Amino acid sequence: MPVREAIRVAVVGATGYTGAELLRYLARHPHVRLTAATSEQSAGKAIAEVYPSLRGKVDLRLFAFDAAQVADHAEVAFVGLPHGAAAAAVVALLERGLRVVDLSADFRFRDADEYARWYQPHPAPQLLAEAVYGLTEYHREGVAGARLVAVPGCYPTGALLGVLPLLEDRLVDPASIVIDAKSGVTGAGRTVAAEYLFAEVDDNFRAYKIGTHRHTPEIEQEIRCHAGGTHPVTFVPHLLPIRRGILTTLHLRPGDGVDAAAIGNSYRRRYEGERFIVLSGDRPPEIRDVVGTNDCAIGWTVDRRSGRAVVVTVIDNLGKGAAGQAIQNFNVMMGLPEASGIDQLALVP
Amino acid sequence: MPVREAIRVAVVGATGYTGAELLRYLARHPHVRLTAATSEQSAGKAIAEVYPSLRGKVDLRLFAFDAAQVADHAEVAFVGLPHGAAAAAVVALLERGLRVVDLSADFRFRDADEYARWYQPHPAPQLLAEAVYGLTEYHREGVAGARLVAVPGCYPTGALLGVLPLLEDRLVDPASIVIDAKSGVTGAGRTVAAEYLFAEVDDNFRAYKIGTHRHTPEIEQEIRCHAGGTHPVTFVPHLLPIRRGILTTLHLRPGDGVDAAAIGNSYRRRYEGERFIVLSGDRPPEIRDVVGTNDCAIGWTVDRRSGRAVVVTVIDNLGKGAAGQAIQNFNVMMGLPEASGIDQLALVP
Amino acid sequence: MPVREAIRVAVVGATGYTGAELLRYLARHPHVRLTAATSEQSAGKAIAEVYPSLRGKVDLRLFAFDAAQVADHAEVAFVGLPHGAAAAAVVALLERGLRVVDLSADFRFRDADEYARWYQPHPAPQLLAEAVYGLTEYHREGVAGARLVAVPGCYPTGALLGVLPLLEDRLVDPASIVIDAKSGVTGAGRTVAAEYLFAEVDDNFRAYKIGTHRHTPEIEQEIRCHAGGTHPVTFVPHLLPIRRGILTTLHLRPGDGVDAAAIGNSYRRRYEGERFIVLSGDRPPEIRDVVGTNDCAIGWTVDRRSGRAVVVTVIDNLGKGAAGQAIQNFNVMMGLPEASGIDQLALVP
Amino acid sequence: MPVREAIRVAVVGATGYTGAELLRYLARHPHVRLTAATSEQSAGKAIAEVYPSLRGKVDLRLFAFDAAQVADHAEVAFVGLPHGAAAAAVVALLERGLRVVDLSADFRFRDADEYARWYQPHPAPQLLAEAVYGLTEYHREGVAGARLVAVPGCYPTGALLGVLPLLEDRLVDPASIVIDAKSGVTGAGRTVAAEYLFAEVDDNFRAYKIGTHRHTPEIEQEIRCHAGGTHPVTFVPHLLPIRRGILTTLHLRPGDGVDAAAIGNSYRRRYEGERFIVLSGDRPPEIRDVVGTNDCAIGWTVDRRSGRAVVVTVIDNLGKGAAGQAIQNFNVMMGLPEASGIDQLALVP
């Protein structure tokens, strides 16, 4: 490996769960020097005061976001702010010449109107054409030269990696897509609300936002982009009593004569050589297979009796669903080996 | 309340989780005297040695199953044995004049061949015509006079209570039924196997037996019975990292013009006066709403964008999915008030 | 059982976890009619909107606390408010002629100065002499005639029931008391704070407030009262990743010649006939033995090698540690059978 | 970093939880080539069939232990077998010229009689004098030249790292040591027994083996070795409903005038420069601070009222308590940088 100077990197919004996971990965990234971390609530504190597990490992003092100050320290910024706030920060950072990996929803949509329907009027629509949707396996070339990458939402990542090959290969009916997804609690970030208290979540399970979750249009956009046509999906998210991980069960209507072997071939062809896609065949993958990693594992079955295909994918929502995929995109963007800093093994058990 | 002599009741197979839940309910049932409890593995022990929470509350010594000995003590037996073993015990108990509530799969099927396809050759096919499928809300009249009631499986209970009214009222396409079910670990009983160890289940989640679970034909039998026609369902069970509870998400294709109001009306009409059905409208019910109870809560939505109906039901797999429903049937069978001994409130939080 | 008119009862502060547990018990109490429930935050809502598990079971509309309105509906009030607020409500309710069971810390201390040192200046010191400390097994006679009962704290209940008999019988050195206690999360009530989020508590464990927890002086007061002398204890609370339950490990120095048999005799003598004390001998009790009940289970060992006695007690912090004991006191206060409404069995598994 | 040839390493007993954690670390160790892994139960399977998270990451086929076969592949073996079986394997491996890091109890004792009292007659007493007790911070020099290192037990690691500095500096009374320890379930390995089922452990907590746990004499041996004198400790282990981690609460009687500052100075002096010891002062460390790492974090307080010192330590029982410390010793033994392959950050949240 040729000696290469470390890239100076900042994390904007470092104390949320996604921010913490970015720090965990970046602090051990072989080509990165972590130089700045911002937080509005904890400005002035050492990061180890907020995350004691970083004591002696990450020695940074948090400051309130200031684009100029970030630009003094870093060439690339990861932005882990809520939507809306993210766009403002991104604009300011790009103006100062940084390259940006944004983890919010702000730059995931090609169409400002679609964003407006589900979120709010878009604060920086002029950037939408430039931003690259960072589902790396599908937009790697765009990411390579990008100034701004939008990291996909966690649910869309888990759903799209499972469904897109089958749609591209016309193996399943695009009008038949049912996405029954189950997520760990950190998918909601570090939101301090009664519904996320331990005593409300432990030994409990529930569906929420049936048909109304904001990740729905993001999924449909990419289906349109990769398979053509407009196909509303049924998307039902559920809240699991676990910290990390999303398991997505896709219920699909296969075309005539499409069997499990055909589906397997489609995945193998599409994902050959992909470092972070694990094909597990007819063994449905489990969430713990991927916790702490950037992997997406995929299993599939065709139910002979009902004729439906059932695809199961798992990701770590903070890994491939957020911080891991952000760094994967960063690596591609900067010409680094794609697995740099994110080739860890799952923490099992 | 007129004074009534207590009914002497035995629990056959008392140390599994279903058995323990039967004891919990029956020990406080106002019209029951718990007189005998059997266990092969723990014969000779006091029940409180196996379940210390029963110390000072249930004072019974376990003995290995012996039909004559059970008959000496009891008029009614609850049988909580594995399939196969259950049938043998049931036959012996009926011969001695007891009435039986069986919690195994052995007497749930009308057709011995169907049982044979999914389990094994049926050990007592002569009883199938007599046995009543104890989904109380649908077979109450049959239960009232029965000598033998077969308590439905936990997954079928959660699925059928949600789907049957809509099929009966022809509101949804019977060919469209997708059952995405998630169960707590006690659904597998007290099986001592590596896959059910705490370190394998905690903070994990997985699908299993996709399209091959033995509860599938039971669901299809009742759909056939109540809605007519043969309709294979897609049934995908998952294992939740919780002890108790099943949440079933039903994905259904409604007929033209069928909206959430029509679905609500169907449920209200069908379940009017039902003590153990809780309709929660467009708020999807949560598992904890029913833990420790015999309730089934049902919520529903029609997703305007995709046109699909999404129904969510929750039960306690040891309550309405096993011991609770067993006692509900027992109450009906014996002419007791239907809620006797099972009108507890959920343990929240 | 002679027919007896139901006692009309109100729960003041009904939406916290203790309030919810009071409702759960009182709604099925055979001698109680639940007539009023207050909440500041959820005033105007039906209780089932806050706790869907109560839908169809408890039909009350919440109102903001108003002593006159409570007095219109009830003879007895359970007060589940934060300290300080509780005292104000108690004063107003007593003035209107109600009898009160208070679950806060406000009336647990005999000495207003001691309360002031650990909490704040006492808002109603004139009532301290009258209030009875409701550790029922130790103050039953006082409770019987009381107008105001102060329900002990959860940690003190678990510690005192284990240590007091041994101190009374002079079996252990009162200067040697180490209380290493572990509590489920509901011990902190329904506090919406980052530290109680699922993602912070799950698969985690920590000590907190070592030597500074406010339950310390309460424990010492009762030791002084029942064993004489002033003996500071070492009290180290920990937070368990469970919803309910406290396990208290007591490390004690026994007197010369005191063995496990002597300790067992002391417990048996002291707790003979006590309905809610379960002696489990040398098998240390587990938290789940008592979840959902009003029981306290006690186990004990003398470690021959080190000479120390180790006593383990378990309670449900919402049961014997709060709502259960509150109702036990209520039953004694009103001349009802002491176990009325609280003789449930633990939810196992 | 000078180029260095990778050391060929085998894991004997690779499918237990400790074995899996060894694989996780060793597969990413920069100076190691993982060449062999044995398993009696899963011989013939690919390791990824047992641990799907290793699919595509660790490509080894398991074989039943055979010393010659291991010797063909490796220079160093990590032995993760049950005690007894471990000694036999260690003898055979040493005979074939391998260096061995043993994770069982077999070579932790200097005195074969002590081992015999708590375990069984020692199968290879001739090796006890040579084996080095691998509490690295205390036996680094011995480890450096060792042929055989015995990795300490998980409980002893957590207790000794907290108590030894205070004993060496004579700050606390060695007759006063109370060790109240709480461990995650993987401390029991992958034992398939009813007591470790999810439904038995979840939302539960219990003490066990009070005063009789086999780690007791190991703790006492090291206290004798480093502080002199024979001092029986009170050791009370508890089982936490978490997968990984041990929190040890030490209750100690400090000498006259010993305050928290003196204790802090002792730790700082003793552990200066130690890479895997984290001092957290008066903030008690939490288990999650160290999950997935080789760290031990230590916090301390002196309770002014009772005069007792309370020390809290946390480790990951599979990390510093087993596989992590094993690799730390391996690194020292082989002259590698001590943190090679084990400098990961904790998985938070």
PDB file of N, CA, C and O in Angstrom, chain C residues 5 17 28 43 69 75 87 90 106 115 137 142 191 222 260 269 280 290 316 334 344:
ATOM      1  N   GLU C   5     -70.427  -2.797  50.884  1.00  0.00           N
ATOM      2  CA  GLU C   5     -70.505  -1.800  49.829  1.00  0.00           C
ATOM      3  C   GLU C   5     -69.097  -1.461  49.328  1.00  0.00           C
ATOM      4  O   GLU C   5     -68.155  -1.388  50.125  1.00  0.00           O
ATOM      5  N   TYR C  17     -46.047   5.298  36.040  1.00  0.00           N
ATOM      6  CA  TYR C  17     -46.060   3.837  36.081  1.00  0.00           C
ATOM      7  C   TYR C  17     -46.688   3.320  37.372  1.00  0.00           C
ATOM      8  O   TYR C  17     -47.384   2.306  37.379  1.00  0.00           O
ATOM      9  N   ARG C  28     -59.636  -4.416  39.531  1.00  0.00           N
ATOM     10  CA  ARG C  28     -60.110  -5.774  39.805  1.00  0.00           C
ATOM     11  C   ARG C  28     -60.238  -6.040  41.310  1.00  0.00           C
ATOM     12  O   ARG C  28     -60.436  -7.182  41.710  1.00  0.00           O
ATOM     13  N   ALA C  43     -54.854  15.566  31.194  1.00  0.00           N
ATOM     14  CA  ALA C  43     -56.205  15.957  31.594  1.00  0.00           C
ATOM     15  C   ALA C  43     -57.102  16.067  30.365  1.00  0.00           C
ATOM     16  O   ALA C  43     -56.689  16.601  29.339  1.00  0.00           O
ATOM     17  N   GLN C  69     -62.964  18.131  43.661  1.00  0.00           N
ATOM     18  CA  GLN C  69     -63.520  17.197  42.686  1.00  0.00           C
ATOM     19  C   GLN C  69     -63.214  15.746  43.091  1.00  0.00           C
ATOM     20  O   GLN C  69     -64.067  14.857  42.965  1.00  0.00           O
ATOM     21  N   GLU C  75     -63.777   8.294  48.761  1.00  0.00           N
ATOM     22  CA  GLU C  75     -63.530   8.318  50.214  1.00  0.00           C
ATOM     23  C   GLU C  75     -62.048   8.189  50.523  1.00  0.00           C
ATOM     24  O   GLU C  75     -61.567   8.621  51.565  1.00  0.00           O
ATOM     25  N   ALA C  87     -47.268  16.318  48.896  1.00  0.00           N
ATOM     26  CA  ALA C  87     -47.651  16.872  50.200  1.00  0.00           C
ATOM     27  C   ALA C  87     -48.801  17.856  50.055  1.00  0.00           C
ATOM     28  O   ALA C  87     -49.759  17.846  50.847  1.00  0.00           O
ATOM     29  N   VAL C  90     -51.969  15.961  49.468  1.00  0.00           N
ATOM     30  CA  VAL C  90     -52.377  15.214  50.666  1.00  0.00           C
ATOM     31  C   VAL C  90     -53.054  16.132  51.667  1.00  0.00           C
ATOM     32  O   VAL C  90     -54.122  15.818  52.222  1.00  0.00           O
ATOM     33  N   ASP C 106     -42.867  12.113  50.858  1.00  0.00           N
ATOM     34  CA  ASP C 106     -43.135  13.265  51.711  1.00  0.00           C
ATOM     35  C   ASP C 106     -43.466  12.935  53.159  1.00  0.00           C
ATOM     36  O   ASP C 106     -43.176  13.725  54.057  1.00  0.00           O
ATOM     37  N   TYR C 115     -35.738  14.950  56.436  1.00  0.00           N
ATOM     38  CA  TYR C 115     -36.323  15.145  55.100  1.00  0.00           C
ATOM     39  C   TYR C 115     -35.674  16.347  54.412  1.00  0.00           C
ATOM     40  O   TYR C 115     -35.311  16.292  53.233  1.00  0.00           O
ATOM     41  N   GLU C 137     -45.791  -5.087  57.359  1.00  0.00           N
ATOM     42  CA  GLU C 137     -45.402  -6.156  58.282  1.00  0.00           C
ATOM     43  C   GLU C 137     -44.834  -5.600  59.590  1.00  0.00           C
ATOM     44  O   GLU C 137     -44.742  -6.333  60.583  1.00  0.00           O
ATOM     45  N   GLY C 142     -50.488   0.470  63.464  1.00  0.00           N
ATOM     46  CA  GLY C 142     -50.598   1.899  63.169  1.00  0.00           C
ATOM     47  C   GLY C 142     -51.402   2.143  61.908  1.00  0.00           C
ATOM     48  O   GLY C 142     -52.225   3.058  61.848  1.00  0.00           O
ATOM     49  N   THR C 191     -39.925   8.816  33.837  1.00  0.00           N
ATOM     50  CA  THR C 191     -39.091   9.969  33.524  1.00  0.00           C
ATOM     51  C   THR C 191     -38.598   9.922  32.080  1.00  0.00           C
ATOM     52  O   THR C 191     -37.952   8.969  31.664  1.00  0.00           O
ATOM     53  N   GLU C 222     -35.536   3.442  59.722  1.00  0.00           N
ATOM     54  CA  GLU C 222     -36.261   2.251  60.183  1.00  0.00           C
ATOM     55  C   GLU C 222     -35.334   1.296  60.944  1.00  0.00           C
ATOM     56  O   GLU C 222     -35.791   0.595  61.843  1.00  0.00           O
ATOM     57  N   ALA C 260     -26.660 -20.301  59.140  1.00  0.00           N
ATOM     58  CA  ALA C 260     -27.822 -20.139  58.257  1.00  0.00           C
ATOM     59  C   ALA C 260     -29.107 -20.588  58.960  1.00  0.00           C
ATOM     60  O   ALA C 260     -30.180 -20.003  58.756  1.00  0.00           O
ATOM     61  N   ARG C 269     -39.799 -17.027  62.339  1.00  0.00           N
ATOM     62  CA  ARG C 269     -40.500 -16.509  63.516  1.00  0.00           C
ATOM     63  C   ARG C 269     -41.158 -15.165  63.188  1.00  0.00           C
ATOM     64  O   ARG C 269     -42.330 -14.940  63.460  1.00  0.00           O
ATOM     65  N   SER C 280     -37.396 -18.502  50.916  1.00  0.00           N
ATOM     66  CA  SER C 280     -36.950 -19.514  49.954  1.00  0.00           C
ATOM     67  C   SER C 280     -35.657 -20.192  50.393  1.00  0.00           C
ATOM     68  O   SER C 280     -35.036 -20.891  49.593  1.00  0.00           O
ATOM     69  N   VAL C 290     -41.488 -12.801  41.483  1.00  0.00           N
ATOM     70  CA  VAL C 290     -42.430 -11.867  42.112  1.00  0.00           C
ATOM     71  C   VAL C 290     -42.987 -10.795  41.167  1.00  0.00           C
ATOM     72  O   VAL C 290     -43.764  -9.943  41.610  1.00  0.00           O
ATOM     73  N   ASP C 316     -41.243  -6.790  43.368  1.00  0.00           N
ATOM     74  CA  ASP C 316     -41.584  -5.993  42.199  1.00  0.00           C
ATOM     75  C   ASP C 316     -41.645  -4.549  42.688  1.00  0.00           C
ATOM     76  O   ASP C 316     -42.443  -4.225  43.584  1.00  0.00           O
ATOM     77  N   MET C 334     -58.750  -0.083  55.959  1.00  0.00           N
ATOM     78  CA  MET C 334     -60.200  -0.134  55.813  1.00  0.00           C
ATOM     79  C   MET C 334     -60.811  -1.397  56.403  1.00  0.00           C
ATOM     80  O   MET C 334     -62.010  -1.640  56.241  1.00  0.00           O
ATOM     81  N   GLN C 344     -52.547 -11.850  43.212  1.00  0.00           N
ATOM     82  CA  GLN C 344     -52.237 -12.406  41.895  1.00  0.00           C
ATOM     83  C   GLN C 344     -50.960 -13.236  41.925  1.00  0.00           C
ATOM     84  O   GLN C 344     -50.111 -13.077  42.783  1.00  0.00           O
TER      85      GLN C 344
END
